[in-house]
């Protein structure tokens, strides 16, 4: 569906024809205006009219309709096709979800196609309309504003993930016996999946942003390079932050598995110590429990209490030995 359609002349939104094909003709006729059309999850039938009027390349149109694309920048004869994946951090479930945002930049027009609920452009459009000096740069200003908003959101989501990671780290390194670590490994793997989803959005975008920061990209204002360099710098920070989160998660997982191994060894040592202490009286009692006739001690009155005392001394001695060595 078409969310909004506006004509912008000299950095300000103006009244124009309701039909976007007439609006495009008017914008091209004046030479200092452009049309911005926003669509949200359009169907093939809805997008067909836009495709024919703006002359969009069929391969780019196919990508825009099917979604599930990597961030990329493609140059066609009549337009520039950019794919960006905005991310949203959901506080209720502590998860990261990624949407998709496609932009077609051409002669006097911008077409934005949004998939998912993670990238509403109403705020970006409102901000741009409040800055006519930016809008005067034409369709390039829309591409810059959208990229800047998405990358700034990357940094915010990275900060929120860092806070969750600090909590997970504290949970992993909680002293044994004072916290519930039964689901810690599952929590770490779930967190790694969130970071992986985040990396799929940020890392592939580096190449398109670096290309937009350089000269020679069609349909992009040459004076916009410093702005895209600024966006690229912010993106680099976000990418480095995400990679740091991933490395730290791997370290935390290794530390957790090492802790599990140490705790299992401690448990085995305790079990072995108790088994050893039980084995000594069992052995002595087993010997005297056999039906031998020629055992001199059986005829002595002090044999039974002596054997009991022997077993007690052996158990106490083993207990003190294991306690001193840290097995108990």
Coordinates of C-alpha atoms in Angstrom, one line a residue:
X1 CA 0.0 0.0 0.0
X2 CA 1.1 3.6 -0.6
X3 CA 1.7 5.2 2.7
X4 CA 2.6 8.7 1.5
X5 CA 3.3 10.6 -1.7
X6 CA 4.7 14.1 -1.7
X7 CA 6.3 16.6 -4.1
X8 CA 9.2 18.6 -2.7
X9 CA 10.4 21.8 -4.4
X10 CA 13.3 23.9 -3.1
X11 CA 13.4 21.9 0.1
X12 CA 9.7 22.2 0.9
X13 CA 6.7 20.1 0.4
X14 CA 4.2 21.5 -2.1
X15 CA 0.7 20.7 -3.3
X16 CA 0.6 18.8 -6.5
X17 CA -1.3 16.2 -8.5
X18 CA -2.8 13.4 -6.6
X19 CA -1.6 10.9 -9.2
X20 CA 2.0 10.1 -8.7
X21 CA 2.7 9.8 -12.4
X22 CA 1.4 13.4 -13.0
X23 CA 3.4 14.5 -9.9
X24 CA 6.6 13.0 -11.4
X25 CA 6.0 14.7 -14.8
X26 CA 5.5 18.0 -12.9
X27 CA 8.7 17.5 -10.9
X28 CA 10.8 16.7 -13.9
X29 CA 9.3 19.7 -15.8
X30 CA 10.4 22.2 -13.2
X31 CA 13.8 20.6 -12.7
X32 CA 14.1 21.6 -9.0
X33 CA 11.7 19.2 -7.5
X34 CA 11.3 15.5 -6.8
X35 CA 8.7 13.0 -5.8
X36 CA 8.9 10.8 -2.7
X37 CA 6.6 7.8 -2.6
X38 CA 6.5 5.5 0.4
X39 CA 5.1 2.0 0.2
X40 CA 4.6 -0.6 2.9
X41 CA 4.7 -4.3 1.9
X42 CA 3.2 -3.7 -1.5
X43 CA 1.7 -6.6 -3.5
X44 CA 2.9 -7.3 -7.0
X45 CA -0.3 -5.7 -8.5
X46 CA 0.2 -2.6 -6.3
X47 CA 3.8 -2.2 -7.3
X48 CA 3.3 -2.8 -11.0
X49 CA 2.0 0.7 -11.7
X50 CA 4.9 2.3 -9.8
X51 CA 7.3 0.1 -11.7
X52 CA 6.0 1.1 -15.1
X53 CA 5.8 4.9 -14.3
X54 CA 9.2 5.2 -12.8
X55 CA 11.0 2.7 -15.1
X56 CA 12.4 0.5 -12.3
X57 CA 14.6 -2.4 -13.2
X58 CA 12.7 -5.7 -13.0
X59 CA 15.5 -7.4 -11.0
X60 CA 15.4 -4.7 -8.4
X61 CA 11.6 -4.8 -8.3
X62 CA 11.7 -8.6 -7.7
X63 CA 14.1 -8.0 -4.8
X64 CA 11.8 -5.3 -3.4
X65 CA 8.7 -7.5 -3.6
X66 CA 10.2 -10.7 -2.2
X67 CA 12.4 -9.0 0.5
X68 CA 14.9 -11.2 2.4
X69 CA 17.8 -9.4 0.9
X70 CA 21.2 -8.5 2.2
X71 CA 22.1 -4.8 2.5
X72 CA 23.5 -3.8 -0.9
X73 CA 23.9 -1.1 -3.4
X74 CA 23.1 -1.7 -7.1
X75 CA 23.3 0.7 -10.0
X76 CA 21.0 0.4 -13.0
X77 CA 20.6 2.6 -16.0
X78 CA 17.6 4.6 -14.7
X79 CA 17.9 4.3 -10.9
X80 CA 19.9 3.4 -7.9
X81 CA 18.7 0.5 -5.7
X82 CA 19.7 0.4 -2.0
X83 CA 18.7 -2.2 0.5
X84 CA 19.1 -1.4 4.3
X85 CA 18.0 -3.7 7.2
X86 CA 16.8 -1.6 10.2
X87 CA 16.8 -3.4 13.5
X88 CA 14.5 -3.2 16.5
X89 CA 15.2 -4.2 20.1
X90 CA 12.1 -5.6 21.8
X91 CA 12.2 -4.9 25.5
X92 CA 9.6 -7.5 26.5
X93 CA 11.4 -10.4 25.0
X94 CA 15.0 -9.0 24.9
X95 CA 15.2 -10.0 21.2
X96 CA 16.4 -8.2 18.1
X97 CA 14.3 -8.3 15.0
X98 CA 15.3 -6.9 11.6
X99 CA 13.1 -5.4 8.9
X100 CA 13.9 -4.5 5.3
X101 CA 14.0 -1.1 3.6
X102 CA 14.5 -0.6 -0.1
X103 CA 15.1 2.7 -1.8
X104 CA 14.9 3.4 -5.5
X105 CA 16.7 6.7 -6.3
X106 CA 16.4 8.1 -9.8
X107 CA 15.8 11.3 -11.8
X108 CA 13.6 13.4 -9.6
X109 CA 12.1 10.6 -7.6
X110 CA 12.5 8.4 -4.5
X111 CA 10.6 5.3 -3.9
X112 CA 10.9 3.6 -0.5
X113 CA 9.6 0.1 0.1
X114 CA 9.3 -1.1 3.7
X115 CA 8.9 -4.6 4.9
X116 CA 8.2 -5.3 8.6
X117 CA 7.3 -2.9 11.4
X118 CA 10.9 -2.1 12.3
X119 CA 11.5 0.9 10.1
X120 CA 8.7 3.5 10.1
X121 CA 9.7 6.4 7.9
X122 CA 7.1 8.9 9.2
X123 CA 9.6 10.3 11.7
X124 CA 12.3 10.6 9.0
X125 CA 10.0 12.3 6.6
X126 CA 8.9 14.8 9.3
X127 CA 12.5 15.5 10.3
X128 CA 13.5 16.1 6.7
X129 CA 10.5 18.4 6.1
X130 CA 11.6 20.5 9.1
X131 CA 15.1 20.9 7.5
X132 CA 14.6 22.4 4.0
X133 CA 18.3 23.1 3.6
X134 CA 18.8 19.3 3.6
X135 CA 15.9 18.5 1.3
X136 CA 17.3 21.0 -1.3
X137 CA 19.8 18.3 -2.2
X138 CA 17.0 16.3 -3.8
X139 CA 16.6 12.5 -3.6
X140 CA 20.0 12.1 -2.1
X141 CA 18.8 13.9 1.0
X142 CA 16.2 11.1 1.5
X143 CA 18.8 8.4 1.1
X144 CA 21.1 10.1 3.6
X145 CA 18.3 10.8 6.2
X146 CA 17.1 7.2 6.0
X147 CA 20.6 5.7 6.3
X148 CA 21.5 8.1 9.2
X149 CA 18.3 7.2 11.1
X150 CA 18.9 3.4 10.6
X151 CA 22.6 3.5 11.6
X152 CA 21.9 5.7 14.7
X153 CA 19.4 3.0 15.7
X154 CA 22.1 0.4 15.3
X155 CA 24.1 2.2 17.9
X156 CA 21.2 2.4 20.3
X157 CA 20.4 -1.3 19.9
X158 CA 24.1 -2.2 20.4
X159 CA 24.0 -0.3 23.7
X160 CA 20.9 -2.2 24.8
X161 CA 22.5 -5.5 23.9
X162 CA 25.6 -4.5 25.9
X163 CA 23.4 -4.0 29.0
X164 CA 21.8 -7.4 28.5
X165 CA 25.3 -8.9 28.0
X166 CA 26.5 -7.4 31.3
X167 CA 23.6 -9.1 33.1
X168 CA 24.3 -12.4 31.4
X169 CA 28.0 -12.1 32.3
X170 CA 27.1 -11.5 35.9
X171 CA 24.9 -14.6 35.8
X172 CA 27.6 -16.8 34.4
X173 CA 30.2 -15.7 37.0
X174 CA 27.8 -16.0 39.9
X175 CA 29.6 -18.1 42.6
X176 CA 28.5 -21.8 42.5
X177 CA 25.5 -22.4 44.7
X178 CA 24.2 -18.8 44.8
X179 CA 22.5 -18.7 41.4
X180 CA 20.5 -20.8 38.9
X181 CA 22.8 -21.7 36.1
X182 CA 20.7 -24.6 34.6
X183 CA 19.7 -22.5 31.6
X184 CA 22.8 -20.4 31.3
X185 CA 24.1 -22.2 28.2
X186 CA 20.8 -21.9 26.4
X187 CA 20.7 -18.2 27.3
X188 CA 24.1 -17.6 25.8
X189 CA 23.2 -19.4 22.6
X190 CA 20.0 -17.5 22.3
X191 CA 21.9 -14.2 22.8
X192 CA 24.4 -15.3 20.1
X193 CA 21.5 -15.7 17.7
X194 CA 20.4 -12.1 18.5
X195 CA 23.9 -10.8 17.8
X196 CA 24.1 -12.9 14.6
X197 CA 20.8 -11.3 13.4
X198 CA 22.3 -7.9 14.2
X199 CA 25.5 -8.7 12.3
X200 CA 23.5 -9.7 9.3
X201 CA 22.1 -6.2 9.2
X202 CA 25.3 -4.2 10.0
X203 CA 28.3 -5.9 8.4
X204 CA 27.1 -6.1 4.8
X205 CA 26.0 -2.4 4.9
X206 CA 29.7 -1.3 5.2
X207 CA 30.5 -1.7 1.5
X208 CA 27.5 0.3 0.2
X209 CA 28.1 3.1 2.7
X210 CA 31.8 3.2 1.7
X211 CA 30.8 3.4 -1.9
X212 CA 28.3 6.2 -1.3
X213 CA 31.1 8.1 0.6
X214 CA 33.1 8.2 -2.6
X215 CA 32.6 10.0 -5.9
X216 CA 31.1 8.7 -9.0
X217 CA 27.9 7.1 -7.8
X218 CA 25.0 8.0 -10.2
X219 CA 21.9 9.8 -8.9
X220 CA 23.8 10.9 -5.7
X221 CA 24.7 14.5 -5.2
X222 CA 28.5 15.0 -5.2
X223 CA 28.2 17.4 -2.3
X224 CA 26.7 14.7 -0.1
X225 CA 29.9 12.7 0.3
X226 CA 30.9 14.2 3.7
X227 CA 27.4 13.3 5.1
X228 CA 27.7 9.7 3.9
X229 CA 31.2 9.5 5.4
X230 CA 29.7 10.5 8.7
X231 CA 27.1 7.8 8.4
X232 CA 29.9 5.3 7.5
X233 CA 31.8 6.3 10.6
X234 CA 28.8 5.7 12.8
X235 CA 28.3 2.4 11.0
X236 CA 31.9 1.4 11.7
X237 CA 31.4 2.0 15.4
X238 CA 28.2 -0.1 15.4
X239 CA 30.0 -2.9 13.5
X240 CA 32.9 -2.9 15.9
X241 CA 30.5 -2.9 18.8
X242 CA 28.7 -5.9 17.4
X243 CA 31.9 -7.8 16.7
X244 CA 33.0 -7.1 20.3
X245 CA 29.7 -8.4 21.6
X246 CA 30.2 -11.6 19.6
X247 CA 33.7 -12.2 20.8
X248 CA 32.8 -11.5 24.4
X249 CA 29.9 -14.0 24.1
X250 CA 32.2 -16.6 22.8
X251 CA 34.5 -16.0 25.8
X252 CA 31.6 -16.1 28.2
X253 CA 30.4 -19.4 26.7
X254 CA 33.9 -20.9 27.0
X255 CA 34.2 -19.7 30.6
X256 CA 30.8 -21.2 31.4
X257 CA 31.7 -24.6 29.9
X258 CA 34.9 -24.5 31.8
X259 CA 33.0 -23.8 35.0
X260 CA 30.7 -26.7 34.3
X261 CA 33.7 -29.0 33.8
X262 CA 35.3 -27.8 37.1
X263 CA 32.0 -28.3 39.0
X264 CA 31.6 -31.8 37.5
X265 CA 35.2 -32.6 38.6
X266 CA 34.4 -31.3 42.1
X267 CA 31.3 -33.4 42.3
X268 CA 33.2 -36.5 41.1
X269 CA 35.9 -35.9 43.7
X270 CA 33.2 -35.6 46.5
X271 CA 31.5 -38.7 45.3
X272 CA 34.8 -40.6 45.2
X273 CA 35.7 -39.4 48.7
X274 CA 32.4 -40.5 50.1
X275 CA 32.8 -43.8 48.3
X276 CA 36.3 -44.3 49.7
X277 CA 35.0 -43.6 53.2
X278 CA 32.2 -46.1 52.7
X279 CA 34.6 -48.7 51.2
X280 CA 36.8 -49.1 54.3
X281 CA 34.2 -50.1 56.9
X282 CA 32.5 -52.2 54.2
X283 CA 35.8 -54.1 53.6
X284 CA 36.4 -54.7 57.3
X285 CA 32.8 -55.7 58.0
X286 CA 33.0 -58.0 55.0
X287 CA 36.0 -59.8 56.2
X288 CA 34.5 -60.4 59.7
X289 CA 31.2 -61.3 58.2
X290 CA 32.7 -64.4 56.4
X291 CA 32.1 -67.8 58.0
X292 CA 35.7 -68.6 59.0
X293 CA 36.3 -70.9 61.9
X294 CA 40.0 -70.2 62.5
X295 CA 40.0 -66.5 63.3
X296 CA 41.7 -65.9 66.7
X297 CA 40.0 -62.6 67.2
X298 CA 36.5 -64.1 67.3
X299 CA 37.1 -65.6 70.7
X300 CA 38.3 -62.4 72.3
X301 CA 35.8 -60.1 74.2
X302 CA 37.3 -56.9 72.9
X303 CA 37.3 -57.9 69.2
X304 CA 33.9 -56.4 68.3
X305 CA 34.5 -52.9 69.9
X306 CA 38.0 -52.8 68.5
X307 CA 36.8 -53.4 65.0
X308 CA 34.1 -50.7 65.3
X309 CA 36.7 -48.3 66.6
X310 CA 39.0 -49.2 63.8
X311 CA 36.3 -48.5 61.2
X312 CA 35.5 -45.2 62.9
X313 CA 39.1 -44.1 63.0
X314 CA 39.6 -45.0 59.4
X315 CA 36.6 -43.1 58.2
X316 CA 37.5 -40.0 60.3
X317 CA 41.1 -40.2 59.0
X318 CA 39.9 -40.3 55.4
X319 CA 37.5 -37.5 56.0
X320 CA 40.2 -35.2 57.4
X321 CA 42.5 -36.2 54.6
X322 CA 40.0 -35.4 51.9
X323 CA 38.9 -32.2 53.7
X324 CA 42.5 -31.0 53.8
X325 CA 42.9 -31.6 50.1
X326 CA 39.7 -29.8 49.2
X327 CA 37.8 -32.9 48.1
X328 CA 35.0 -32.4 50.6

